[in-house]
Coordinates of C-alpha atoms in Angstrom, one line a residue:
Chain A
M1143 CA -22.1 -1.9 -16.0
H1144 CA -23.8 -4.9 -17.6
E1145 CA -20.5 -6.7 -18.4
R1146 CA -19.6 -6.7 -14.7
I1147 CA -22.9 -8.5 -13.8
P1148 CA -22.8 -12.0 -15.2
W1149 CA -25.8 -12.8 -13.0
L1150 CA -27.9 -10.9 -15.6
E1151 CA -27.5 -13.7 -18.1
D1152 CA -29.6 -16.2 -16.2
A1153 CA -31.9 -14.0 -14.1
A1154 CA -35.5 -14.1 -15.0
R1155 CA -37.0 -10.7 -15.6
E1156 CA -40.5 -11.7 -14.4
G1157 CA -41.3 -10.8 -10.9
P1158 CA -41.9 -10.8 -8.1
W1159 CA -38.4 -9.9 -6.8
L1160 CA -37.8 -8.5 -3.3
V1161 CA -35.2 -5.8 -3.4
A1162 CA -33.4 -4.7 -0.2
V1163 CA -33.2 -0.9 -0.4
S1164 CA -31.6 1.1 2.5
G1165 CA -31.8 4.3 0.5
G1166 CA -28.0 4.6 0.2
A1167 CA -26.1 4.8 -3.0
D1168 CA -25.5 1.1 -3.5
S1169 CA -29.1 -0.1 -3.1
L1170 CA -30.4 2.9 -5.0
A1171 CA -28.1 2.1 -8.0
L1172 CA -29.3 -1.6 -7.7
L1173 CA -32.9 -0.6 -7.8
H1174 CA -32.7 1.9 -10.6
F1175 CA -30.5 -0.6 -12.6
L1176 CA -32.9 -3.5 -12.2
A1177 CA -35.8 -1.3 -13.2
G1178 CA -33.9 -0.1 -16.3
A1179 CA -32.8 -3.7 -17.2
G1180 CA -36.5 -4.7 -17.5
F1181 CA -37.0 -6.5 -14.2
E1182 CA -40.7 -6.7 -13.4
G1183 CA -42.6 -6.9 -10.1
L1184 CA -39.8 -5.4 -8.1
V1185 CA -40.9 -5.0 -4.4
V1186 CA -38.9 -2.4 -2.5
C1187 CA -38.1 -3.7 1.0
H1188 CA -36.8 -1.3 3.5
L1189 CA -36.1 -2.0 7.2
N1190 CA -35.7 1.0 9.4
H1191 CA -33.0 -0.1 11.9
Q1192 CA -33.8 3.0 14.1
L1193 CA -30.1 3.5 14.7
R1194 CA -30.0 7.1 13.5
G1195 CA -33.2 8.6 14.9
A1196 CA -34.8 11.2 12.7
E1197 CA -32.3 10.4 9.9
S1198 CA -33.5 6.8 9.9
A1199 CA -37.1 8.0 9.6
A1200 CA -36.1 10.3 6.7
D1201 CA -34.4 7.4 4.9
A1202 CA -37.6 5.4 5.2
R1203 CA -39.7 8.3 3.8
F1204 CA -37.2 8.8 0.9
V1205 CA -37.4 5.1 0.0
A1206 CA -41.2 5.0 0.2
E1207 CA -41.5 8.1 -2.0
L1208 CA -39.1 6.7 -4.5
A1209 CA -41.0 3.4 -4.8
S1210 CA -44.2 5.3 -5.3
R1211 CA -42.6 7.5 -7.9
L1212 CA -41.3 4.4 -9.8
G1213 CA -44.7 2.7 -9.4
L1214 CA -43.2 -0.1 -7.4
D1215 CA -44.7 -2.0 -4.5
C1216 CA -43.1 -1.4 -1.1
E1217 CA -42.6 -3.2 2.2
M1218 CA -41.6 -1.1 5.1
G1219 CA -40.4 -2.6 8.4
E1220 CA -39.0 -1.3 11.7
V1221 CA -36.8 -2.9 14.2
D1222 CA -35.3 -1.6 17.5
V1223 CA -31.8 -2.9 17.1
P1224 CA -30.5 -1.6 20.4
A1225 CA -33.4 -3.4 22.2
A1226 CA -32.7 -6.6 20.2
M1227 CA -29.0 -6.4 21.2
R1228 CA -30.0 -6.1 24.9
E1229 CA -32.4 -9.0 24.6
S1230 CA -30.1 -11.4 22.7
G1231 CA -26.7 -10.3 23.8
D1232 CA -25.8 -10.1 20.1
S1233 CA -23.4 -7.6 18.7
M1234 CA -25.0 -4.8 16.7
E1235 CA -23.9 -6.4 13.4
T1236 CA -25.4 -9.8 14.4
A1237 CA -28.6 -8.2 15.8
A1238 CA -29.1 -6.1 12.6
R1239 CA -28.4 -9.0 10.3
K1240 CA -30.8 -11.3 12.1
A1241 CA -33.5 -8.6 12.1
R1242 CA -33.0 -8.1 8.3
L1243 CA -33.4 -11.8 7.6
V1244 CA -36.6 -12.0 9.7
F1245 CA -37.9 -9.0 7.8
F1246 CA -37.1 -10.5 4.4
A1247 CA -38.7 -13.8 5.6
R1248 CA -41.9 -12.0 6.5
C1249 CA -41.9 -10.1 3.2
A1250 CA -41.3 -13.4 1.4
V1251 CA -44.3 -15.0 3.1
K1252 CA -46.5 -12.0 2.5
R1253 CA -45.5 -11.6 -1.2
G1254 CA -45.2 -15.3 -1.9
C1255 CA -41.7 -14.7 -3.2
E1256 CA -38.5 -16.1 -1.8
R1257 CA -36.1 -14.3 -4.1
V1258 CA -34.3 -11.4 -2.5
I1259 CA -31.8 -9.1 -4.3
L1260 CA -29.1 -7.4 -2.2
A1261 CA -26.7 -4.6 -3.1
H1262 CA -23.5 -6.1 -1.8
H1263 CA -20.7 -5.0 -4.0
A1264 CA -17.0 -5.7 -4.6
D1265 CA -15.8 -3.5 -1.8
D1266 CA -18.1 -5.2 0.7
Q1267 CA -16.8 -8.5 -0.7
A1268 CA -13.2 -7.5 -0.1
E1269 CA -13.9 -6.6 3.5
T1270 CA -15.7 -9.9 4.0
V1271 CA -12.8 -11.8 2.5
L1272 CA -10.3 -10.1 4.7
W1273 CA -12.4 -10.5 7.8
N1274 CA -13.0 -14.2 7.1
L1275 CA -9.4 -14.8 6.3
L1276 CA -8.2 -13.1 9.5
R1277 CA -10.8 -14.9 11.7
G1278 CA -9.1 -18.1 10.6
S1279 CA -10.7 -21.5 9.8
H1280 CA -12.0 -20.4 6.5
G1281 CA -9.2 -19.2 4.2
V1282 CA -10.5 -17.0 1.5
R1283 CA -14.2 -17.0 1.6
G1284 CA -16.6 -14.3 0.5
M1285 CA -20.2 -13.8 -0.1
R1286 CA -21.8 -15.8 -3.0
V1287 CA -23.8 -14.4 -5.9
R1288 CA -26.5 -17.0 -5.1
Q1289 CA -27.2 -18.3 -1.6
R1290 CA -30.1 -20.2 -0.2
I1291 CA -30.7 -19.8 3.5
E1292 CA -33.4 -20.9 5.9
V1293 CA -34.7 -18.3 8.2
D1294 CA -37.1 -18.5 11.2
A1295 CA -39.7 -15.8 10.3
G1296 CA -40.2 -15.2 14.1
D1297 CA -43.3 -17.2 14.6
G1298 CA -41.5 -20.6 14.3
Q1299 CA -42.3 -20.7 10.6
R1300 CA -39.1 -21.6 8.7
V1301 CA -38.8 -19.8 5.4
C1302 CA -36.4 -20.5 2.6
L1303 CA -34.8 -17.4 1.1
D1304 CA -33.0 -17.3 -2.2
M1305 CA -30.5 -14.5 -1.9
H1306 CA -29.0 -12.8 -5.0
R1307 CA -26.1 -10.5 -5.0
P1308 CA -25.6 -9.3 -8.6
L1309 CA -23.2 -6.5 -7.8
L1310 CA -20.4 -8.5 -6.2
E1311 CA -18.0 -7.6 -9.0
V1312 CA -19.0 -3.9 -9.2
R1313 CA -17.1 -1.3 -7.2
H1314 CA -18.9 1.1 -4.9
S1315 CA -17.3 4.0 -6.8
E1316 CA -18.8 2.6 -10.1
L1317 CA -22.2 2.6 -8.5
V1318 CA -21.9 6.2 -7.3
A1319 CA -20.6 7.2 -10.8
W1320 CA -23.5 5.4 -12.4
L1321 CA -26.0 7.3 -10.2
L1322 CA -24.3 10.7 -10.8
E1323 CA -24.2 10.2 -14.6
R1324 CA -28.0 9.8 -14.4
G1325 CA -28.6 12.6 -12.0
L1326 CA -30.1 10.2 -9.5
T1327 CA -30.0 11.0 -5.8
W1328 CA -29.6 8.9 -2.6
R1329 CA -29.4 9.2 1.1
E1330 CA -25.8 9.8 2.0
D1331 CA -25.5 7.8 5.2
A1332 CA -28.4 5.3 4.7
S1333 CA -26.1 2.5 3.6
N1334 CA -24.0 2.9 6.7
L1335 CA -26.7 1.4 8.8
E1336 CA -24.1 -0.6 10.7
P1337 CA -21.5 1.6 12.3
V1338 CA -19.9 -1.6 13.2
A1339 CA -16.4 -1.5 14.7
V1340 CA -14.8 -4.3 12.7
R1341 CA -16.2 -3.7 9.3
N1342 CA -15.9 0.1 9.4
R1343 CA -12.4 -0.1 10.6
L1344 CA -11.5 -2.6 7.9
R1345 CA -13.0 -0.2 5.4
H1346 CA -11.7 3.1 6.7
E1347 CA -8.4 2.1 8.2
A1348 CA -7.1 -1.3 7.0
M1349 CA -8.0 -1.0 3.3
P1350 CA -6.4 2.5 2.8
L1351 CA -3.3 1.4 4.7
L1352 CA -2.9 -1.8 2.6
A1353 CA -3.4 0.3 -0.5
D1354 CA -0.8 2.7 0.6
I1355 CA 1.7 0.0 1.6
T1356 CA 1.3 -2.1 -1.6
G1357 CA 0.6 0.6 -4.1
R1358 CA -2.2 -1.5 -5.4
D1359 CA -6.0 -1.7 -4.9
P1360 CA -6.5 -4.4 -2.2
A1361 CA -10.3 -4.6 -2.8
A1362 CA -9.9 -5.7 -6.4
A1363 CA -7.4 -8.4 -5.5
L1364 CA -9.5 -9.6 -2.6
A1365 CA -12.7 -9.7 -4.6
R1366 CA -11.1 -11.7 -7.3
A1367 CA -9.6 -14.1 -4.8
A1368 CA -13.2 -14.6 -3.5
A1369 CA -14.5 -15.3 -7.0
D1370 CA -11.7 -17.9 -7.4
A1371 CA -12.5 -19.4 -4.0
A1372 CA -16.2 -19.6 -5.0
D1373 CA -15.3 -21.5 -8.2
L1374 CA -13.2 -23.8 -6.1
A1375 CA -16.0 -24.4 -3.7
D1376 CA -18.4 -25.2 -6.5
W1377 CA -16.0 -27.6 -8.0
I1378 CA -15.5 -29.4 -4.7
D1379 CA -19.2 -29.6 -4.3
Q1380 CA -19.5 -31.2 -7.7
L1381 CA -16.8 -33.7 -6.8
L1382 CA -18.6 -34.6 -3.5
D1383 CA -21.8 -35.0 -5.4
Q1384 CA -20.1 -37.7 -7.5
A1385 CA -18.3 -39.3 -4.6
E1386 CA -21.3 -41.3 -3.2
I1387 CA -20.4 -40.7 0.4
L1388 CA -23.9 -41.0 1.8
D1389 CA -25.9 -44.2 2.5
P1390 CA -29.6 -44.4 1.8
Q1391 CA -30.3 -43.0 5.4
G1392 CA -28.1 -40.0 4.6
R1393 CA -25.3 -41.2 6.9
L1394 CA -21.7 -40.8 5.9
H1395 CA -19.9 -44.0 4.7
L1396 CA -16.7 -44.4 6.7
R1397 CA -15.0 -46.2 3.9
A1398 CA -16.0 -43.7 1.2
L1399 CA -14.9 -40.8 3.4
G1400 CA -11.6 -42.5 4.1
A1401 CA -10.9 -42.9 0.4
L1402 CA -11.2 -39.2 -0.2
H1403 CA -8.2 -36.8 -0.4
P1404 CA -8.0 -35.0 3.0
I1405 CA -9.2 -31.8 1.3
L1406 CA -12.4 -33.4 0.0
R1407 CA -12.9 -35.3 3.3
R1408 CA -12.8 -32.1 5.3
A1409 CA -15.2 -30.5 2.7
A1410 CA -17.5 -33.5 3.0
L1411 CA -17.6 -33.3 6.8
K1412 CA -18.2 -29.6 6.7
R1413 CA -21.0 -30.0 4.2
Y1414 CA -22.6 -32.8 6.3
L1415 CA -22.5 -30.7 9.5
A1416 CA -23.8 -27.6 7.8
G1417 CA -26.6 -29.5 6.1
H1418 CA -27.7 -30.6 9.6
R1419 CA -27.6 -27.0 10.8
V1420 CA -24.7 -27.5 13.2
P1421 CA -23.6 -24.0 14.3
D1422 CA -20.0 -22.7 14.6
I1423 CA -18.3 -25.1 12.2
T1424 CA -14.7 -24.3 12.8
R1425 CA -11.6 -26.0 11.4
A1426 CA -11.0 -27.4 14.9
L1427 CA -14.4 -29.1 14.8
I1428 CA -13.7 -30.5 11.4
D1429 CA -10.4 -31.9 12.7
R1430 CA -12.2 -33.5 15.6
A1431 CA -14.8 -35.0 13.2
T1432 CA -12.0 -36.3 11.0
A1433 CA -10.5 -38.0 14.0
L1434 CA -13.6 -40.2 14.1
L1435 CA -12.3 -42.0 11.0
D1436 CA -9.6 -43.6 13.1
P1437 CA -11.1 -46.6 14.9
G1438 CA -8.5 -46.1 17.6
N1439 CA -10.2 -42.9 18.6
P1440 CA -13.4 -42.5 20.7
A1441 CA -16.5 -43.0 18.6
V1442 CA -18.3 -39.8 19.6
V1443 CA -17.6 -36.1 19.1
N1444 CA -19.6 -33.4 20.9
L1445 CA -21.1 -30.8 18.5
P1446 CA -21.8 -27.2 19.2
G1447 CA -25.5 -27.0 20.1
G1448 CA -25.5 -30.2 22.1
R1449 CA -25.8 -32.9 19.5
L1450 CA -23.3 -35.8 19.0
L1451 CA -21.5 -37.0 15.9
R1452 CA -21.1 -40.8 16.1
R1453 CA -19.2 -43.5 14.4
R1454 CA -20.9 -46.9 14.4
A1455 CA -21.4 -49.7 11.9
A1456 CA -18.9 -48.2 9.4
R1457 CA -21.0 -45.0 9.3
I1458 CA -20.7 -41.5 10.8
W1459 CA -23.9 -39.6 11.6
I1460 CA -25.4 -37.0 13.9
D1461 CA -27.3 -38.4 16.8
G1462 CA -30.2 -36.5 18.3
Chain B
M925 CA 9.4 -26.8 19.3
H926 CA 9.7 -30.2 17.7
E927 CA 6.0 -30.7 17.2
R928 CA 5.8 -27.5 15.2
I929 CA 8.3 -28.8 12.7
P930 CA 6.8 -31.7 10.8
W931 CA 9.8 -31.4 8.4
L932 CA 11.9 -33.1 11.0
E933 CA 10.2 -36.5 10.4
D934 CA 11.6 -36.9 6.9
A935 CA 14.8 -34.9 7.0
A936 CA 18.0 -36.9 6.8
R937 CA 20.4 -36.0 9.6
E938 CA 23.4 -36.8 7.4
G939 CA 25.1 -33.7 5.9
P940 CA 26.1 -31.7 4.1
W941 CA 23.4 -29.1 4.7
L942 CA 23.9 -25.5 3.8
V943 CA 22.3 -23.3 6.5
A944 CA 21.5 -19.6 5.7
V945 CA 22.6 -17.7 8.8
S946 CA 22.3 -13.9 9.0
G947 CA 23.2 -13.7 12.7
G948 CA 19.7 -12.6 13.7
A949 CA 17.4 -14.5 16.2
D950 CA 15.6 -16.6 13.6
S951 CA 18.6 -18.0 11.8
L952 CA 20.5 -18.4 15.1
A953 CA 17.6 -20.4 16.6
L954 CA 17.5 -22.5 13.4
L955 CA 21.3 -23.2 13.5
H956 CA 21.4 -24.1 17.2
F957 CA 18.2 -26.2 16.9
L958 CA 19.6 -28.2 13.9
A959 CA 22.9 -28.8 15.7
G960 CA 21.0 -30.0 18.8
A961 CA 18.6 -32.2 16.7
G962 CA 21.6 -34.2 15.5
F963 CA 22.0 -32.7 12.0
E964 CA 25.5 -33.3 10.7
G965 CA 27.7 -31.5 8.2
L966 CA 26.0 -28.2 8.7
V967 CA 27.7 -25.5 6.6
V968 CA 27.0 -22.0 7.9
C969 CA 26.4 -19.7 5.0
H970 CA 26.5 -16.0 5.6
L971 CA 26.1 -13.3 3.0
N972 CA 27.2 -9.8 4.0
H973 CA 24.7 -7.5 2.2
Q974 CA 26.8 -4.4 3.2
L975 CA 23.6 -2.4 3.9
R976 CA 24.5 -1.5 7.5
G977 CA 28.2 -0.6 7.2
A978 CA 30.3 -1.5 10.3
E979 CA 27.2 -3.3 11.8
S980 CA 27.1 -5.7 8.7
A981 CA 30.8 -6.4 9.2
A982 CA 30.2 -7.1 12.9
D983 CA 27.3 -9.5 12.0
A984 CA 29.7 -11.4 9.7
R985 CA 32.4 -11.7 12.4
F986 CA 29.8 -12.8 14.9
V987 CA 28.5 -15.6 12.6
A988 CA 32.1 -16.7 11.7
E989 CA 33.1 -16.9 15.4
L990 CA 30.0 -18.8 16.2
A991 CA 30.5 -21.4 13.5
S992 CA 34.1 -21.8 14.7
R993 CA 32.9 -22.2 18.3
L994 CA 30.4 -24.9 17.2
G995 CA 33.0 -26.6 15.0
L996 CA 31.0 -26.0 11.8
D997 CA 32.3 -25.2 8.4
C998 CA 31.5 -21.7 7.2
E999 CA 31.0 -19.9 3.8
M1000 CA 31.2 -16.2 3.9
G1001 CA 30.1 -14.0 1.0
E1002 CA 29.8 -10.3 0.3
V1003 CA 27.6 -8.4 -2.1
D1004 CA 27.2 -4.6 -2.7
V1005 CA 23.4 -4.5 -2.8
P1006 CA 23.2 -0.8 -3.6
A1007 CA 25.5 -1.3 -6.5
A1008 CA 23.5 -4.3 -7.7
M1009 CA 20.4 -2.1 -7.5
R1010 CA 21.9 0.6 -9.6
E1011 CA 23.1 -1.9 -12.2
S1012 CA 19.9 -3.9 -12.5
G1013 CA 17.3 -1.3 -11.7
D1014 CA 15.9 -3.9 -9.2
S1015 CA 14.3 -2.9 -5.9
M1016 CA 16.4 -3.6 -2.8
E1017 CA 14.3 -6.6 -2.0
T1018 CA 14.7 -8.1 -5.4
A1019 CA 18.4 -7.3 -5.7
A1020 CA 19.1 -8.8 -2.2
R1021 CA 17.1 -11.9 -3.0
K1022 CA 18.9 -12.5 -6.3
A1023 CA 22.3 -11.9 -4.6
R1024 CA 21.4 -14.5 -1.9
L1025 CA 20.4 -17.1 -4.5
V1026 CA 23.6 -16.6 -6.5
F1027 CA 25.5 -16.9 -3.2
F1028 CA 23.7 -20.1 -2.3
A1029 CA 24.3 -21.5 -5.8
R1030 CA 28.0 -20.9 -5.5
C1031 CA 28.1 -22.5 -2.0
A1032 CA 26.2 -25.4 -3.5
V1033 CA 28.8 -25.9 -6.3
K1034 CA 31.7 -25.5 -3.9
R1035 CA 30.3 -27.9 -1.3
G1036 CA 28.7 -30.3 -3.7
C1037 CA 25.4 -29.8 -1.8
E1038 CA 22.2 -28.4 -3.2
R1039 CA 20.2 -28.5 0.1
V1040 CA 19.8 -25.1 1.7
I1041 CA 17.9 -24.6 5.0
L1042 CA 16.3 -21.2 5.6
A1043 CA 14.9 -19.7 8.8
H1044 CA 11.6 -18.3 7.4
H1045 CA 9.0 -18.6 10.1
A1046 CA 5.2 -18.3 10.5
D1047 CA 5.3 -14.5 10.8
D1048 CA 7.3 -14.2 7.5
Q1049 CA 4.8 -16.6 6.0
A1050 CA 1.9 -14.5 7.1
E1051 CA 3.4 -11.4 5.5
T1052 CA 4.1 -13.3 2.3
V1053 CA 0.5 -14.5 2.2
L1054 CA -0.9 -11.1 2.7
W1055 CA 1.4 -9.6 0.1
N1056 CA 0.7 -12.2 -2.5
L1057 CA -3.0 -11.9 -1.8
L1058 CA -3.0 -8.2 -2.2
R1059 CA -0.9 -8.3 -5.3
G1060 CA -3.7 -10.3 -7.0
S1061 CA -3.5 -13.2 -9.4
H1062 CA -2.4 -15.7 -6.8
G1063 CA -5.0 -15.9 -4.1
V1064 CA -3.6 -17.3 -0.9
R1065 CA -0.1 -18.4 -1.6
G1066 CA 2.8 -18.6 0.8
M1067 CA 6.3 -20.1 0.9
R1068 CA 6.7 -23.8 0.7
V1069 CA 8.5 -26.0 3.2
R1070 CA 10.3 -27.6 0.3
Q1071 CA 11.0 -25.8 -3.0
R1072 CA 13.3 -26.7 -5.8
I1073 CA 14.6 -23.7 -7.8
E1074 CA 17.1 -23.3 -10.6
V1075 CA 19.6 -20.5 -10.2
D1076 CA 22.2 -19.0 -12.5
A1077 CA 25.3 -19.1 -10.4
G1078 CA 26.6 -16.0 -12.2
D1079 CA 28.9 -17.6 -14.7
G1080 CA 26.1 -19.0 -16.8
Q1081 CA 26.1 -22.3 -14.9
R1082 CA 22.6 -23.3 -13.8
V1083 CA 22.4 -24.8 -10.4
C1084 CA 19.4 -26.6 -8.8
L1085 CA 18.8 -25.6 -5.2
D1086 CA 16.6 -27.6 -2.9
M1087 CA 15.3 -25.1 -0.4
H1088 CA 14.0 -26.2 3.0
R1089 CA 12.0 -24.0 5.4
P1090 CA 11.4 -26.1 8.5
L1091 CA 10.3 -23.2 10.7
L1092 CA 7.2 -22.1 8.6
E1093 CA 4.8 -23.1 11.5
V1094 CA 6.9 -21.6 14.3
R1095 CA 6.4 -18.0 15.4
H1096 CA 9.2 -15.5 15.7
S1097 CA 8.4 -15.0 19.3
E1098 CA 8.8 -18.8 20.0
L1099 CA 12.3 -18.7 18.3
V1100 CA 13.3 -15.8 20.5
A1101 CA 11.9 -17.5 23.7
W1102 CA 13.8 -20.7 22.7
L1103 CA 17.1 -18.8 22.4
L1104 CA 16.5 -16.9 25.7
E1105 CA 15.7 -20.1 27.6
R1106 CA 19.1 -21.4 26.5
G1107 CA 21.0 -18.2 27.2
L1108 CA 21.9 -18.0 23.5
T1109 CA 22.7 -14.6 21.9
W1110 CA 22.1 -13.1 18.5
R1111 CA 22.7 -9.9 16.6
E1112 CA 19.7 -7.8 17.1
D1113 CA 19.2 -6.3 13.7
A1114 CA 21.0 -8.8 11.6
S1115 CA 17.8 -10.5 10.4
N1116 CA 16.5 -7.1 9.2
L1117 CA 18.8 -7.2 6.3
E1118 CA 16.1 -5.9 4.1
P1119 CA 14.7 -2.6 5.4
V1120 CA 12.2 -3.0 2.6
A1121 CA 9.3 -0.7 2.5
V1122 CA 6.5 -3.2 1.7
R1123 CA 7.5 -6.1 3.9
N1124 CA 8.5 -3.9 6.8
R1125 CA 5.3 -1.9 6.6
L1126 CA 3.2 -5.0 6.4
R1127 CA 5.0 -6.2 9.6
H1128 CA 5.1 -3.0 11.6
E1129 CA 1.9 -1.3 10.4
A1130 CA -0.6 -3.6 8.7
M1131 CA -0.3 -6.7 11.0
P1132 CA -0.7 -4.7 14.3
L1133 CA -3.6 -2.7 12.8
L1134 CA -5.3 -5.9 11.7
A1135 CA -4.7 -7.5 15.1
D1136 CA -6.2 -4.4 16.8
I1137 CA -9.3 -4.3 14.5
T1138 CA -10.1 -8.0 14.6
G1139 CA -9.0 -8.7 18.2
R1140 CA -7.2 -11.8 16.8
D1141 CA -3.7 -12.8 15.7
P1142 CA -3.7 -12.3 11.9
A1143 CA -0.3 -14.1 11.5
A1144 CA -1.7 -17.4 12.8
A1145 CA -4.7 -17.3 10.5
L1146 CA -2.7 -16.3 7.5
A1147 CA 0.0 -18.9 8.1
R1148 CA -2.7 -21.6 8.4
A1149 CA -4.4 -20.4 5.3
A1150 CA -1.1 -20.8 3.5
A1151 CA -0.7 -24.3 4.8
D1152 CA -4.2 -25.2 3.5
A1153 CA -3.4 -23.6 0.2
A1154 CA -0.2 -25.6 0.0
D1155 CA -2.2 -28.8 0.6
L1156 CA -4.6 -27.8 -2.1
A1157 CA -1.8 -27.1 -4.6
D1158 CA -0.3 -30.5 -3.8
W1159 CA -3.6 -32.2 -4.5
I1160 CA -4.1 -30.3 -7.7
D1161 CA -0.6 -31.4 -8.8
Q1162 CA -1.6 -35.0 -8.1
L1163 CA -4.7 -34.7 -10.1
L1164 CA -2.8 -33.2 -13.0
D1165 CA -0.2 -36.0 -12.8
Q1166 CA -3.1 -38.4 -13.3
A1167 CA -4.8 -36.4 -16.0
E1168 CA -2.5 -37.4 -18.9
I1169 CA -2.5 -34.0 -20.5
L1170 CA 0.9 -34.2 -22.2
D1171 CA 1.7 -36.0 -25.4
P1172 CA 5.1 -37.9 -25.8
Q1173 CA 6.7 -34.7 -27.0
G1174 CA 5.6 -32.9 -23.8
R1175 CA 3.0 -30.8 -25.6
L1176 CA -0.4 -30.2 -24.1
H1177 CA -3.3 -32.2 -25.5
L1178 CA -6.0 -29.8 -26.5
R1179 CA -8.8 -32.3 -25.9
A1180 CA -7.5 -33.5 -22.5
L1181 CA -7.1 -29.8 -21.4
G1182 CA -10.6 -29.1 -22.6
A1183 CA -12.0 -32.0 -20.6
L1184 CA -10.6 -30.6 -17.3
H1185 CA -12.6 -28.5 -14.9
P1186 CA -11.6 -24.8 -15.4
I1187 CA -9.7 -24.8 -12.1
L1188 CA -7.6 -27.8 -13.2
R1189 CA -7.2 -26.3 -16.7
R1190 CA -5.8 -23.1 -15.3
A1191 CA -3.5 -25.0 -13.0
A1192 CA -2.3 -27.2 -15.9
L1193 CA -1.5 -24.2 -18.1
K1194 CA 0.3 -22.5 -15.2
R1195 CA 2.4 -25.5 -14.5
Y1196 CA 3.2 -26.0 -18.2
L1197 CA 4.4 -22.3 -18.5
A1198 CA 6.3 -22.4 -15.2
G1199 CA 7.9 -25.7 -16.3
H1200 CA 9.2 -23.9 -19.4
R1201 CA 10.5 -21.0 -17.3
V1202 CA 8.1 -18.4 -18.6
P1203 CA 8.5 -15.4 -16.3
D1204 CA 5.6 -13.3 -14.8
I1205 CA 2.8 -15.8 -15.1
T1206 CA -0.2 -13.7 -14.2
R1207 CA -3.8 -14.6 -14.1
A1208 CA -4.3 -12.5 -17.2
L1209 CA -1.7 -14.6 -19.0
I1210 CA -3.4 -17.8 -18.0
D1211 CA -6.7 -16.4 -19.3
R1212 CA -5.1 -15.6 -22.6
A1213 CA -3.6 -19.1 -22.8
T1214 CA -7.0 -20.6 -21.9
A1215 CA -8.5 -18.7 -24.8
L1216 CA -6.3 -20.7 -27.2
L1217 CA -8.6 -23.7 -26.5
D1218 CA -11.3 -22.0 -28.5
P1219 CA -10.7 -22.7 -32.2
G1220 CA -12.4 -19.5 -33.0
N1221 CA -9.6 -17.5 -31.4
P1222 CA -6.1 -16.7 -32.8
A1223 CA -3.8 -19.7 -32.6
V1224 CA -0.9 -17.8 -31.0
V1225 CA -0.3 -16.0 -27.7
N1226 CA 2.7 -13.9 -26.9
L1227 CA 4.5 -14.9 -23.8
P1228 CA 6.6 -12.7 -21.5
G1229 CA 10.2 -13.1 -22.5
G1230 CA 9.4 -13.2 -26.2
R1231 CA 8.4 -16.8 -26.9
L1232 CA 5.0 -17.9 -28.3
L1233 CA 2.4 -20.3 -27.1
R1234 CA 0.8 -22.0 -30.1
R1235 CA -2.2 -24.1 -30.9
R1236 CA -1.8 -26.5 -33.8
A1237 CA -2.7 -30.1 -34.6
A1238 CA -4.8 -30.5 -31.4
R1239 CA -1.9 -29.5 -29.3
I1240 CA -0.7 -26.4 -27.4
W1241 CA 3.0 -25.8 -26.9
I1242 CA 5.7 -23.2 -26.6
D1243 CA 7.5 -22.3 -29.7
G1244 CA 11.1 -21.0 -29.6

């Protein structure tokens, strides 16, 4: 499996490392693999989503016992996802994802470790790509092997998390085979913590249908497209770094923006908005922001979240 | 409909123009629209694929009568697709596509006109994108509004065709609505000349399922992704034009190639191979070609079709 995990080349073996472990095959394979590959200071982090009653409790016990058996530290958390959904109005997927991030943030503070390793694999990646593509606005876009995110740990404290997804090129079937070869066990349904309509239907209906229609494995093609798209995004980031589009106050130079190819210009605006934590950055928003470059257009664009993007004195910046 | 057809801005109204007309709604809308938009010298080109017996003959009569009624010239052709499939071993889709290209090439020679207008629309584009994506190797790639191709007209004569697809941003439903508003008729099944397993199943099974799962219109998102991918391809072409990677003999400079970002390098190799009419340019082939840049690797790569790609004297080129 090593050759499918280029992440291994650069990853420091010294801990601590937070490892997200649901108890399902994917995260169990991840945990055993990391332990076998010489990673030290692994902290097993398990969040009980309480979505499957006694089964969820049994998952938690299974994970805690395994950590103890492997001599690893363990962080156990609980969240009442249905209650969180009622409170926030979020979908189950969103509520569960937010709860996991807060849990990881708390583990990070407690352990003084911002590095989190997740078991997302090539089949997860393929579903993500298809979903992003079909939602529009984003083209091919998958999860990244490395991703830094800022999370509110719940008490107003903002915590940076450094997420690692070493298994993005490994298939779920390979992880299961790897466990079986070693006689390792897992909790069958623990990784299906999210019986979420869209993702589950993409996995169980769309992928098999697409495989049947095309006679090919859609997951492999989609995961590779995501890897190519990530390469492209990295390259565009490099080009933007070189383009000197920001003034010393961090505002966008109108002239420098205007000189960019439209593709780079859109990427620059997207990066600027994302860097200022503007939510819901759609293609339509980028198009409205782009229109600011034309002095014939109004000099202000409303941003989601209530702030304004302004054009003044040959600059564009976020007000408020 | 005009605002959805940016092609109109640049397209010369003077003829001749070859227009591919099956008799179905899409090509009928195209023909009536072009006539109404002031295009002159339209030559209606209809190829009877003989796949639907008497119905195919009736399609041909319908198209010929319409052309006559509109006062337009007409080119009618016939091809026995099942016989062509038996002879070549091609799938129905491939055999029909080849037959159409040969037919257009002959029309082009006869009429002294290499411009062909096709009725492909946004839903066709979405299916193409999904199919290309799932086949792997290509990421998001759709049909282009303009495309030059070289076709063997059947007698060894190579003919350049300049294909135009003005309707790529227009939905099939819009074309039907446009015809209905004007009381114009069409042959219901004539555009389904290709009862081809993959494309038909993408249209009738995959697209509705994806729409149902995501609650969104997958065709719109896929067609937009294709438009973005086309912009990206154009930009990369521009960058390659500026990169001075060819020597005066048209061979690739090893050093110039090596200095490119891997994304541009792959694009440069792909363009070089495509420009030399190498068939079946897969990602795996590009990766093998890229390996030529490493002096530690063998200096020759076998190409599909029997030619060789060689590294020698700080150049890479096709031998034979």
